[in-house]
């Protein structure tokens, strides 16, 4: 058994009148919420041509309508990866979002299939759960083959290789929770407000999402290859309805952040002294006010917390935020232990699971929790 060392450290907490509250890139001190809108394809890359329609044109029309509506709404700054029929390389789309310091990245596309498949689906970055998800990502990622010097731009990434996808997920892991929240808002509104068939929220390895350092989603509006859905998406009515639905979802997402992570500013400066116990195991310190869990899934379905529903995992919990249920495995104040639990979750098939932090019952950014850790020896 390894010995646990306990340190008692006295320090002064200074509560200041003004401070910034940042949650994975979203700061309420910002004047506006920055959204980058990405119309898929463009220029010499038409996207899919199901039933003779052009994905690049439909995506651009919807993006421009969403941007105009958000600008009218107020409180948003809109950045476009393209506003005309031009070809923008995938790595440049992510770079545009990163340089803008965006709070959100939304990429718009249309789907295709060899059958009369139909329905909307919204993707976040993650390991493809099945061949179908991989094929959707492969189709969208293949645009890099149209770029000059693509091997240098993407460090040898092969859009046809499942192994290449695995490396994409790491950079976006910090933002997965928020990406899933927006994706659920989008899909719920498509289904409830527009009565569109929903294929759900999914995870797959999209290069354009990998390039961004903020919550990001890729929306497939529907299948141009479907006789009826293609006609709807190519119509002014269809594009107007879909853009309004996406706009409302983005507004609702922003409001959800403001409601959950609202800053309450004290009226005056207050200085207090506390004694905080810091536990250290094998050089990994943990603050007694912070606990860690492994998020193993999220979705709009309320699943009973039984081990047989979660591949044999126990120590289960869940919370509901809006329409989204988030499912967790484990509950510990020791960061070393939660890393071990994450490995167990991965071994049970939850390849996209990740560690989250809570202070009391409120989720906090993991990087904020780690900043509070005490000194380690």
mmCIF file of C-alpha atoms in Angstrom:
data_model
loop_
_atom_site.group_PDB
_atom_site.id
_atom_site.type_symbol
_atom_site.label_atom_id
_atom_site.label_comp_id
_atom_site.label_asym_id
_atom_site.label_seq_id
_atom_site.Cartn_x
_atom_site.Cartn_y
_atom_site.Cartn_z
ATOM 1 C CA UNK A 1 0.000 0.000 0.000
ATOM 2 C CA UNK A 2 1.281 3.457 -0.845
ATOM 3 C CA UNK A 3 1.469 6.031 1.895
ATOM 4 C CA UNK A 4 -0.702 9.115 1.712
ATOM 5 C CA UNK A 5 0.830 12.346 2.926
ATOM 6 C CA UNK A 6 -1.384 15.076 4.343
ATOM 7 C CA UNK A 7 -0.407 18.734 4.366
ATOM 8 C CA UNK A 8 -2.256 21.567 6.070
ATOM 9 C CA UNK A 9 -1.585 24.806 4.264
ATOM 10 C CA UNK A 10 -2.892 28.171 5.448
ATOM 11 C CA UNK A 11 -3.480 30.846 2.843
ATOM 12 C CA UNK A 12 -5.472 34.004 2.232
ATOM 13 C CA UNK A 13 -8.372 34.060 -0.205
ATOM 14 C CA UNK A 14 -8.949 37.468 -1.775
ATOM 15 C CA UNK A 15 -12.373 37.987 -3.343
ATOM 16 C CA UNK A 16 -12.062 40.875 -5.772
ATOM 17 C CA UNK A 17 -14.838 43.028 -7.141
ATOM 18 C CA UNK A 18 -14.089 42.391 -10.806
ATOM 19 C CA UNK A 19 -12.807 39.203 -12.391
ATOM 20 C CA UNK A 20 -13.288 37.147 -15.552
ATOM 21 C CA UNK A 21 -15.048 33.824 -15.525
ATOM 22 C CA UNK A 22 -13.849 31.712 -18.413
ATOM 23 C CA UNK A 23 -15.357 28.392 -19.385
ATOM 24 C CA UNK A 24 -13.456 26.582 -22.147
ATOM 25 C CA UNK A 25 -12.929 29.782 -24.092
ATOM 26 C CA UNK A 26 -16.200 31.480 -23.207
ATOM 27 C CA UNK A 27 -15.707 34.606 -21.105
ATOM 28 C CA UNK A 28 -18.554 36.715 -19.855
ATOM 29 C CA UNK A 29 -16.198 39.703 -19.813
ATOM 30 C CA UNK A 30 -16.174 39.585 -23.611
ATOM 31 C CA UNK A 31 -18.353 42.153 -25.272
ATOM 32 C CA UNK A 32 -19.775 39.627 -27.713
ATOM 33 C CA UNK A 33 -19.931 35.870 -28.248
ATOM 34 C CA UNK A 34 -17.768 34.990 -31.251
ATOM 35 C CA UNK A 35 -19.188 32.398 -33.640
ATOM 36 C CA UNK A 36 -17.287 31.143 -36.687
ATOM 37 C CA UNK A 37 -19.598 29.847 -39.413
ATOM 38 C CA UNK A 38 -18.089 27.477 -41.946
ATOM 39 C CA UNK A 39 -19.834 26.708 -45.234
ATOM 40 C CA UNK A 40 -18.484 23.380 -46.411
ATOM 41 C CA UNK A 41 -16.673 22.976 -49.732
ATOM 42 C CA UNK A 42 -16.614 25.823 -52.324
ATOM 43 C CA UNK A 43 -14.836 26.842 -55.495
ATOM 44 C CA UNK A 44 -13.566 23.865 -57.474
ATOM 45 C CA UNK A 45 -14.860 21.578 -54.698
ATOM 46 C CA UNK A 46 -18.651 21.359 -55.215
ATOM 47 C CA UNK A 47 -19.231 18.850 -52.413
ATOM 48 C CA UNK A 48 -21.769 16.154 -53.185
ATOM 49 C CA UNK A 49 -24.003 16.564 -56.244
ATOM 50 C CA UNK A 50 -26.936 14.395 -55.259
ATOM 51 C CA UNK A 51 -29.849 14.776 -57.716
ATOM 52 C CA UNK A 52 -27.862 17.511 -59.465
ATOM 53 C CA UNK A 53 -27.904 19.871 -56.477
ATOM 54 C CA UNK A 54 -24.727 21.557 -55.219
ATOM 55 C CA UNK A 55 -23.761 21.065 -51.588
ATOM 56 C CA UNK A 56 -21.412 24.059 -51.658
ATOM 57 C CA UNK A 57 -24.240 26.439 -52.640
ATOM 58 C CA UNK A 58 -26.782 25.129 -50.139
ATOM 59 C CA UNK A 59 -24.239 25.206 -47.283
ATOM 60 C CA UNK A 60 -23.255 28.783 -48.111
ATOM 61 C CA UNK A 61 -26.860 29.996 -48.318
ATOM 62 C CA UNK A 62 -27.657 28.517 -44.902
ATOM 63 C CA UNK A 63 -24.466 29.882 -43.321
ATOM 64 C CA UNK A 64 -25.119 33.412 -44.592
ATOM 65 C CA UNK A 65 -28.694 33.287 -43.288
ATOM 66 C CA UNK A 66 -27.571 32.067 -39.843
ATOM 67 C CA UNK A 67 -24.913 34.754 -39.656
ATOM 68 C CA UNK A 68 -27.330 37.526 -40.630
ATOM 69 C CA UNK A 69 -29.867 36.368 -38.029
ATOM 70 C CA UNK A 70 -27.278 36.200 -35.235
ATOM 71 C CA UNK A 71 -25.975 39.662 -36.097
ATOM 72 C CA UNK A 72 -29.553 40.971 -35.920
ATOM 73 C CA UNK A 73 -30.031 39.227 -32.571
ATOM 74 C CA UNK A 74 -27.131 41.166 -31.063
ATOM 75 C CA UNK A 75 -24.479 39.990 -28.643
ATOM 76 C CA UNK A 76 -22.700 38.008 -31.349
ATOM 77 C CA UNK A 77 -19.669 38.636 -33.519
ATOM 78 C CA UNK A 78 -19.814 36.522 -36.669
ATOM 79 C CA UNK A 79 -16.767 35.353 -38.601
ATOM 80 C CA UNK A 80 -17.137 33.442 -41.874
ATOM 81 C CA UNK A 81 -14.599 31.021 -43.309
ATOM 82 C CA UNK A 82 -16.050 31.972 -46.674
ATOM 83 C CA UNK A 83 -18.835 34.285 -47.863
ATOM 84 C CA UNK A 84 -18.488 33.551 -51.563
ATOM 85 C CA UNK A 85 -17.969 30.563 -53.843
ATOM 86 C CA UNK A 86 -14.275 30.055 -53.088
ATOM 87 C CA UNK A 87 -12.141 27.096 -52.072
ATOM 88 C CA UNK A 88 -10.781 27.289 -48.513
ATOM 89 C CA UNK A 89 -8.430 24.555 -47.341
ATOM 90 C CA UNK A 90 -9.550 22.654 -44.248
ATOM 91 C CA UNK A 91 -6.556 23.647 -42.133
ATOM 92 C CA UNK A 92 -7.184 27.294 -42.986
ATOM 93 C CA UNK A 93 -10.800 27.079 -41.795
ATOM 94 C CA UNK A 94 -9.627 26.036 -38.354
ATOM 95 C CA UNK A 95 -6.948 28.691 -38.384
ATOM 96 C CA UNK A 96 -9.555 31.377 -39.080
ATOM 97 C CA UNK A 97 -11.525 30.264 -36.020
ATOM 98 C CA UNK A 98 -8.471 30.101 -33.782
ATOM 99 C CA UNK A 99 -7.213 33.536 -34.817
ATOM 100 C CA UNK A 100 -10.667 34.984 -34.121
ATOM 101 C CA UNK A 101 -10.579 33.631 -30.565
ATOM 102 C CA UNK A 102 -13.956 32.060 -31.317
ATOM 103 C CA UNK A 103 -16.315 30.736 -28.667
ATOM 104 C CA UNK A 104 -17.962 28.379 -31.150
ATOM 105 C CA UNK A 105 -17.276 26.802 -34.543
ATOM 106 C CA UNK A 106 -20.184 25.557 -36.673
ATOM 107 C CA UNK A 107 -19.584 23.815 -39.990
ATOM 108 C CA UNK A 108 -22.522 23.246 -42.381
ATOM 109 C CA UNK A 109 -22.724 20.386 -44.900
ATOM 110 C CA UNK A 110 -25.160 18.164 -46.798
ATOM 111 C CA UNK A 111 -25.024 14.387 -46.806
ATOM 112 C CA UNK A 112 -25.141 11.749 -49.538
ATOM 113 C CA UNK A 113 -25.717 8.015 -49.735
ATOM 114 C CA UNK A 114 -26.113 5.317 -52.349
ATOM 115 C CA UNK A 115 -29.643 4.630 -51.053
ATOM 116 C CA UNK A 116 -32.611 6.903 -50.313
ATOM 117 C CA UNK A 117 -31.348 7.499 -46.762
ATOM 118 C CA UNK A 118 -32.683 10.648 -45.127
ATOM 119 C CA UNK A 119 -32.426 12.717 -41.979
ATOM 120 C CA UNK A 120 -30.295 15.278 -40.192
ATOM 121 C CA UNK A 121 -27.319 14.495 -37.998
ATOM 122 C CA UNK A 122 -24.842 16.600 -36.067
ATOM 123 C CA UNK A 123 -21.292 15.443 -35.440
ATOM 124 C CA UNK A 124 -18.704 16.253 -32.823
ATOM 125 C CA UNK A 125 -15.108 15.121 -33.010
ATOM 126 C CA UNK A 126 -14.539 11.626 -31.653
ATOM 127 C CA UNK A 127 -13.691 8.083 -32.582
ATOM 128 C CA UNK A 128 -16.114 6.804 -35.207
ATOM 129 C CA UNK A 129 -18.495 4.384 -33.549
ATOM 130 C CA UNK A 130 -19.118 2.388 -36.717
ATOM 131 C CA UNK A 131 -18.303 2.151 -40.398
ATOM 132 C CA UNK A 132 -21.147 4.501 -41.318
ATOM 133 C CA UNK A 133 -19.763 7.346 -39.194
ATOM 134 C CA UNK A 134 -16.277 6.709 -40.561
ATOM 135 C CA UNK A 135 -17.545 6.889 -44.138
ATOM 136 C CA UNK A 136 -19.277 10.239 -43.508
ATOM 137 C CA UNK A 137 -16.052 11.645 -42.073
ATOM 138 C CA UNK A 138 -13.998 10.128 -44.895
ATOM 139 C CA UNK A 139 -16.181 11.809 -47.518
ATOM 140 C CA UNK A 140 -15.811 15.231 -45.873
ATOM 141 C CA UNK A 141 -12.093 14.775 -45.137
ATOM 142 C CA UNK A 142 -11.280 13.731 -48.712
ATOM 143 C CA UNK A 143 -11.379 17.394 -49.734
ATOM 144 C CA UNK A 144 -7.780 17.682 -48.495
ATOM 145 C CA UNK A 145 -6.730 15.663 -51.546
ATOM 146 C CA UNK A 146 -7.720 18.687 -53.662
ATOM 147 C CA UNK A 147 -5.269 20.903 -51.785
ATOM 148 C CA UNK A 148 -1.730 21.640 -52.892
ATOM 149 C CA UNK A 149 0.892 20.221 -50.533
ATOM 150 C CA UNK A 150 -1.770 18.532 -48.370
ATOM 151 C CA UNK A 151 0.714 15.997 -46.970
ATOM 152 C CA UNK A 152 2.712 18.782 -45.334
ATOM 153 C CA UNK A 153 -0.389 20.666 -44.138
ATOM 154 C CA UNK A 154 -1.815 17.594 -42.375
ATOM 155 C CA UNK A 155 1.404 15.847 -41.328
ATOM 156 C CA UNK A 156 0.797 12.699 -43.347
ATOM 157 C CA UNK A 157 -2.899 12.315 -42.436
ATOM 158 C CA UNK A 158 -4.659 9.779 -44.650
ATOM 159 C CA UNK A 159 -8.451 10.406 -44.942
ATOM 160 C CA UNK A 160 -8.928 6.765 -45.972
ATOM 161 C CA UNK A 161 -7.222 5.342 -42.890
ATOM 162 C CA UNK A 162 -9.162 4.587 -39.667
ATOM 163 C CA UNK A 163 -5.871 4.761 -37.754
ATOM 164 C CA UNK A 164 -5.341 8.379 -38.806
ATOM 165 C CA UNK A 165 -8.692 9.300 -37.252
ATOM 166 C CA UNK A 166 -7.666 8.222 -33.749
ATOM 167 C CA UNK A 167 -5.040 10.947 -33.452
ATOM 168 C CA UNK A 168 -7.593 13.651 -34.241
ATOM 169 C CA UNK A 169 -9.613 13.279 -31.054
ATOM 170 C CA UNK A 170 -7.057 14.384 -28.487
ATOM 171 C CA UNK A 171 -6.976 18.117 -29.199
ATOM 172 C CA UNK A 172 -10.766 18.517 -28.992
ATOM 173 C CA UNK A 173 -11.282 16.402 -25.851
ATOM 174 C CA UNK A 174 -11.371 19.460 -23.591
ATOM 175 C CA UNK A 175 -14.311 20.893 -25.549
ATOM 176 C CA UNK A 176 -16.270 17.696 -26.166
ATOM 177 C CA UNK A 177 -18.801 18.337 -23.406
ATOM 178 C CA UNK A 178 -19.848 21.712 -24.809
ATOM 179 C CA UNK A 179 -19.813 20.429 -28.392
ATOM 180 C CA UNK A 180 -22.222 17.654 -27.395
ATOM 181 C CA UNK A 181 -24.518 20.191 -25.725
ATOM 182 C CA UNK A 182 -24.819 22.336 -28.860
ATOM 183 C CA UNK A 183 -25.185 19.263 -31.072
ATOM 184 C CA UNK A 184 -28.111 18.071 -28.944
ATOM 185 C CA UNK A 185 -29.771 21.491 -29.146
ATOM 186 C CA UNK A 186 -29.456 21.430 -32.941
ATOM 187 C CA UNK A 187 -30.865 17.936 -33.380
ATOM 188 C CA UNK A 188 -33.738 18.442 -30.928
ATOM 189 C CA UNK A 189 -34.837 21.595 -32.700
ATOM 190 C CA UNK A 190 -34.643 19.996 -36.159
ATOM 191 C CA UNK A 191 -36.891 17.224 -34.882
ATOM 192 C CA UNK A 192 -39.354 19.158 -32.722
ATOM 193 C CA UNK A 193 -39.646 22.495 -34.529
ATOM 194 C CA UNK A 194 -39.291 21.306 -38.137
ATOM 195 C CA UNK A 195 -40.395 17.691 -37.828
ATOM 196 C CA UNK A 196 -37.264 16.576 -39.657
ATOM 197 C CA UNK A 197 -36.070 13.020 -39.243
ATOM 198 C CA UNK A 198 -33.212 13.018 -36.721
ATOM 199 C CA UNK A 199 -30.352 10.571 -37.070
ATOM 200 C CA UNK A 200 -28.994 11.853 -33.770
ATOM 201 C CA UNK A 201 -25.785 13.269 -32.340
ATOM 202 C CA UNK A 202 -22.728 11.318 -33.449
ATOM 203 C CA UNK A 203 -18.972 11.305 -33.117
ATOM 204 C CA UNK A 204 -16.556 10.937 -36.004
ATOM 205 C CA UNK A 205 -13.104 12.104 -37.018
ATOM 206 C CA UNK A 206 -13.524 15.274 -39.068
ATOM 207 C CA UNK A 207 -10.311 17.110 -39.908
ATOM 208 C CA UNK A 208 -12.035 20.507 -39.910
ATOM 209 C CA UNK A 209 -13.156 19.989 -36.276
ATOM 210 C CA UNK A 210 -9.725 18.762 -35.248
ATOM 211 C CA UNK A 211 -8.166 22.027 -36.382
ATOM 212 C CA UNK A 212 -10.188 24.161 -33.928
ATOM 213 C CA UNK A 213 -9.543 24.997 -30.264
ATOM 214 C CA UNK A 214 -13.104 25.679 -29.127
ATOM 215 C CA UNK A 215 -16.443 23.822 -28.957
ATOM 216 C CA UNK A 216 -17.163 22.707 -32.528
ATOM 217 C CA UNK A 217 -19.863 20.852 -34.433
ATOM 218 C CA UNK A 218 -20.443 19.734 -38.002
ATOM 219 C CA UNK A 219 -24.085 19.733 -39.118
ATOM 220 C CA UNK A 220 -25.308 17.516 -41.951
ATOM 221 C CA UNK A 221 -28.554 19.195 -43.042
ATOM 222 C CA UNK A 222 -29.847 16.103 -44.807
ATOM 223 C CA UNK A 223 -29.270 13.945 -47.876
ATOM 224 C CA UNK A 224 -29.189 15.584 -51.288
ATOM 225 C CA UNK A 225 -29.338 12.093 -52.735
ATOM 226 C CA UNK A 226 -32.821 11.622 -51.262
ATOM 227 C CA UNK A 227 -35.427 12.709 -53.819
ATOM 228 C CA UNK A 228 -37.616 14.621 -51.378
ATOM 229 C CA UNK A 229 -35.012 15.820 -48.890
ATOM 230 C CA UNK A 230 -32.711 17.060 -51.626
ATOM 231 C CA UNK A 231 -35.530 19.100 -53.152
ATOM 232 C CA UNK A 232 -36.385 20.565 -49.725
ATOM 233 C CA UNK A 233 -32.786 21.557 -48.950
ATOM 234 C CA UNK A 234 -32.358 23.118 -52.377
ATOM 235 C CA UNK A 235 -35.458 25.275 -51.880
ATOM 236 C CA UNK A 236 -35.612 28.747 -50.334
ATOM 237 C CA UNK A 237 -38.184 27.464 -47.844
ATOM 238 C CA UNK A 238 -35.971 24.590 -46.720
ATOM 239 C CA UNK A 239 -32.865 26.717 -46.383
ATOM 240 C CA UNK A 240 -34.781 29.394 -44.460
ATOM 241 C CA UNK A 241 -36.276 26.897 -42.023
ATOM 242 C CA UNK A 242 -33.009 25.061 -41.416
ATOM 243 C CA UNK A 243 -31.070 28.298 -40.878
ATOM 244 C CA UNK A 244 -33.638 29.609 -38.395
ATOM 245 C CA UNK A 245 -33.471 26.346 -36.467
ATOM 246 C CA UNK A 246 -29.670 26.464 -36.269
ATOM 247 C CA UNK A 247 -29.773 30.126 -35.238
ATOM 248 C CA UNK A 248 -32.141 29.399 -32.355
ATOM 249 C CA UNK A 249 -29.969 26.485 -31.224
ATOM 250 C CA UNK A 250 -26.866 28.689 -31.089
ATOM 251 C CA UNK A 251 -28.752 31.344 -29.114
ATOM 252 C CA UNK A 252 -30.039 28.697 -26.691
ATOM 253 C CA UNK A 253 -26.518 27.302 -26.299
ATOM 254 C CA UNK A 254 -25.129 30.733 -25.404
ATOM 255 C CA UNK A 255 -27.945 31.248 -22.887
ATOM 256 C CA UNK A 256 -27.222 27.866 -21.311
ATOM 257 C CA UNK A 257 -23.617 28.893 -20.678
ATOM 258 C CA UNK A 258 -24.721 32.176 -19.155
ATOM 259 C CA UNK A 259 -27.234 30.432 -16.897
ATOM 260 C CA UNK A 260 -24.889 27.726 -15.626
ATOM 261 C CA UNK A 261 -21.694 29.709 -15.287
ATOM 262 C CA UNK A 262 -23.060 33.136 -14.422
ATOM 263 C CA UNK A 263 -20.685 35.285 -12.381
ATOM 264 C CA UNK A 264 -22.108 36.841 -9.236
ATOM 265 C CA UNK A 265 -19.925 39.809 -8.343
ATOM 266 C CA UNK A 266 -19.578 40.724 -4.669
ATOM 267 C CA UNK A 267 -20.456 44.274 -3.669
ATOM 268 C CA UNK A 268 -17.252 44.827 -1.780
ATOM 269 C CA UNK A 269 -13.858 43.294 -1.260
ATOM 270 C CA UNK A 270 -13.812 40.626 1.418
ATOM 271 C CA UNK A 271 -10.691 38.987 2.772
ATOM 272 C CA UNK A 272 -10.969 35.747 4.726
ATOM 273 C CA UNK A 273 -8.550 33.110 5.942
ATOM 274 C CA UNK A 274 -9.042 29.407 5.495
ATOM 275 C CA UNK A 275 -7.184 26.217 6.202
ATOM 276 C CA UNK A 276 -7.390 23.844 3.249
ATOM 277 C CA UNK A 277 -6.361 20.208 3.485
ATOM 278 C CA UNK A 278 -4.454 18.985 0.482
ATOM 279 C CA UNK A 279 -4.016 15.244 0.007
ATOM 280 C CA UNK A 280 -1.076 13.982 -1.962
ATOM 281 C CA UNK A 281 -0.621 10.473 -3.326
ATOM 282 C CA UNK A 282 2.563 9.617 -5.174
ATOM 283 C CA UNK A 283 3.272 13.243 -5.941
ATOM 284 C CA UNK A 284 -0.210 14.019 -7.305
ATOM 285 C CA UNK A 285 -1.942 16.612 -5.160
ATOM 286 C CA UNK A 286 -5.705 17.044 -4.964
ATOM 287 C CA UNK A 287 -7.781 19.862 -3.528
ATOM 288 C CA UNK A 288 -10.418 18.577 -1.091
ATOM 289 C CA UNK A 289 -13.034 20.953 -2.595
ATOM 290 C CA UNK A 290 -12.674 19.435 -6.073
ATOM 291 C CA UNK A 291 -13.799 15.998 -7.219
ATOM 292 C CA UNK A 292 -13.319 14.233 -10.522
ATOM 293 C CA UNK A 293 -15.484 11.969 -12.652
ATOM 294 C CA UNK A 294 -15.123 10.281 -16.030
ATOM 295 C CA UNK A 295 -17.760 11.352 -18.541
ATOM 296 C CA UNK A 296 -18.624 8.274 -20.570
ATOM 297 C CA UNK A 297 -21.499 9.600 -22.627
ATOM 298 C CA UNK A 298 -24.110 12.245 -23.296
ATOM 299 C CA UNK A 299 -27.388 12.311 -25.153
ATOM 300 C CA UNK A 300 -31.068 13.079 -25.056
ATOM 301 C CA UNK A 301 -32.123 9.608 -23.837
ATOM 302 C CA UNK A 302 -32.585 9.074 -20.076
ATOM 303 C CA UNK A 303 -30.846 5.759 -19.345
ATOM 304 C CA UNK A 304 -31.305 3.921 -16.056
ATOM 305 C CA UNK A 305 -28.077 3.810 -14.030
ATOM 306 C CA UNK A 306 -27.617 0.055 -14.035
ATOM 307 C CA UNK A 307 -24.271 -1.586 -14.753
ATOM 308 C CA UNK A 308 -25.745 -3.750 -17.513
ATOM 309 C CA UNK A 309 -26.646 -0.549 -19.407
ATOM 310 C CA UNK A 310 -23.017 0.644 -19.246
ATOM 311 C CA UNK A 311 -20.937 -2.381 -20.213
ATOM 312 C CA UNK A 312 -20.583 -3.538 -16.614
ATOM 313 C CA UNK A 313 -19.413 -0.238 -15.119
ATOM 314 C CA UNK A 314 -20.670 0.746 -11.662
ATOM 315 C CA UNK A 315 -20.196 3.964 -9.629
ATOM 316 C CA UNK A 316 -22.517 5.662 -12.111
ATOM 317 C CA UNK A 317 -24.141 9.088 -11.966
ATOM 318 C CA UNK A 318 -25.842 11.496 -14.335
ATOM 319 C CA UNK A 319 -26.981 15.094 -14.558
ATOM 320 C CA UNK A 320 -29.438 16.779 -16.891
ATOM 321 C CA UNK A 321 -28.738 20.160 -18.479
ATOM 322 C CA UNK A 322 -31.542 21.330 -20.730
ATOM 323 C CA UNK A 323 -32.448 18.374 -22.945
ATOM 324 C CA UNK A 324 -29.053 16.699 -22.494
ATOM 325 C CA UNK A 325 -28.251 13.846 -20.084
ATOM 326 C CA UNK A 326 -24.593 13.447 -19.145
ATOM 327 C CA UNK A 327 -23.383 10.137 -17.761
ATOM 328 C CA UNK A 328 -20.402 9.709 -15.444
ATOM 329 C CA UNK A 329 -18.300 6.882 -14.041
ATOM 330 C CA UNK A 330 -16.435 7.210 -10.751
ATOM 331 C CA UNK A 331 -16.316 9.955 -8.124
ATOM 332 C CA UNK A 332 -13.032 10.767 -6.423
ATOM 333 C CA UNK A 333 -10.966 13.679 -5.126
ATOM 334 C CA UNK A 334 -7.746 11.997 -6.219
ATOM 335 C CA UNK A 335 -6.596 12.848 -9.738
ATOM 336 C CA UNK A 336 -4.370 9.767 -9.992
ATOM 337 C CA UNK A 337 -7.346 7.541 -9.200
ATOM 338 C CA UNK A 338 -9.596 9.186 -11.784
ATOM 339 C CA UNK A 339 -6.969 8.631 -14.474
ATOM 340 C CA UNK A 340 -7.006 4.935 -13.590
ATOM 341 C CA UNK A 341 -10.808 4.900 -13.757
ATOM 342 C CA UNK A 342 -10.672 6.498 -17.189
ATOM 343 C CA UNK A 343 -8.470 3.644 -18.386
ATOM 344 C CA UNK A 344 -11.066 1.186 -17.065
ATOM 345 C CA UNK A 345 -13.813 3.038 -18.962
ATOM 346 C CA UNK A 346 -11.763 2.917 -22.166
ATOM 347 C CA UNK A 347 -11.236 -0.810 -21.612
ATOM 348 C CA UNK A 348 -15.019 -1.228 -21.406
ATOM 349 C CA UNK A 349 -15.453 0.342 -24.829
ATOM 350 C CA UNK A 350 -15.851 4.030 -23.947
ATOM 351 C CA UNK A 351 -12.989 5.175 -26.150
ATOM 352 C CA UNK A 352 -14.065 8.819 -26.148
ATOM 353 C CA UNK A 353 -14.501 9.120 -22.369
ATOM 354 C CA UNK A 354 -12.754 12.015 -20.656
ATOM 355 C CA UNK A 355 -12.139 13.440 -17.179
ATOM 356 C CA UNK A 356 -14.311 16.253 -15.837
ATOM 357 C CA UNK A 357 -14.129 18.223 -12.605
ATOM 358 C CA UNK A 358 -16.742 19.409 -10.126
ATOM 359 C CA UNK A 359 -16.651 21.858 -7.268
ATOM 360 C CA UNK A 360 -19.548 20.900 -5.051
ATOM 361 C CA UNK A 361 -22.314 19.969 -7.492
ATOM 362 C CA UNK A 362 -21.195 22.439 -10.165
ATOM 363 C CA UNK A 363 -19.010 21.375 -13.118
ATOM 364 C CA UNK A 364 -15.881 23.466 -13.573
ATOM 365 C CA UNK A 365 -13.229 23.456 -16.326
ATOM 366 C CA UNK A 366 -10.640 20.744 -15.773
ATOM 367 C CA UNK A 367 -7.792 23.184 -16.301
ATOM 368 C CA UNK A 368 -9.254 25.408 -13.575
ATOM 369 C CA UNK A 369 -9.451 22.460 -11.181
ATOM 370 C CA UNK A 370 -5.857 21.502 -11.840
ATOM 371 C CA UNK A 371 -4.709 25.069 -11.187
ATOM 372 C CA UNK A 372 -6.022 24.738 -7.625
ATOM 373 C CA UNK A 373 -3.915 21.643 -6.934
ATOM 374 C CA UNK A 374 -1.450 21.986 -4.108
ATOM 375 C CA UNK A 375 2.321 21.563 -4.417
ATOM 376 C CA UNK A 376 3.628 18.084 -5.101
ATOM 377 C CA UNK A 377 6.880 16.485 -4.027
#
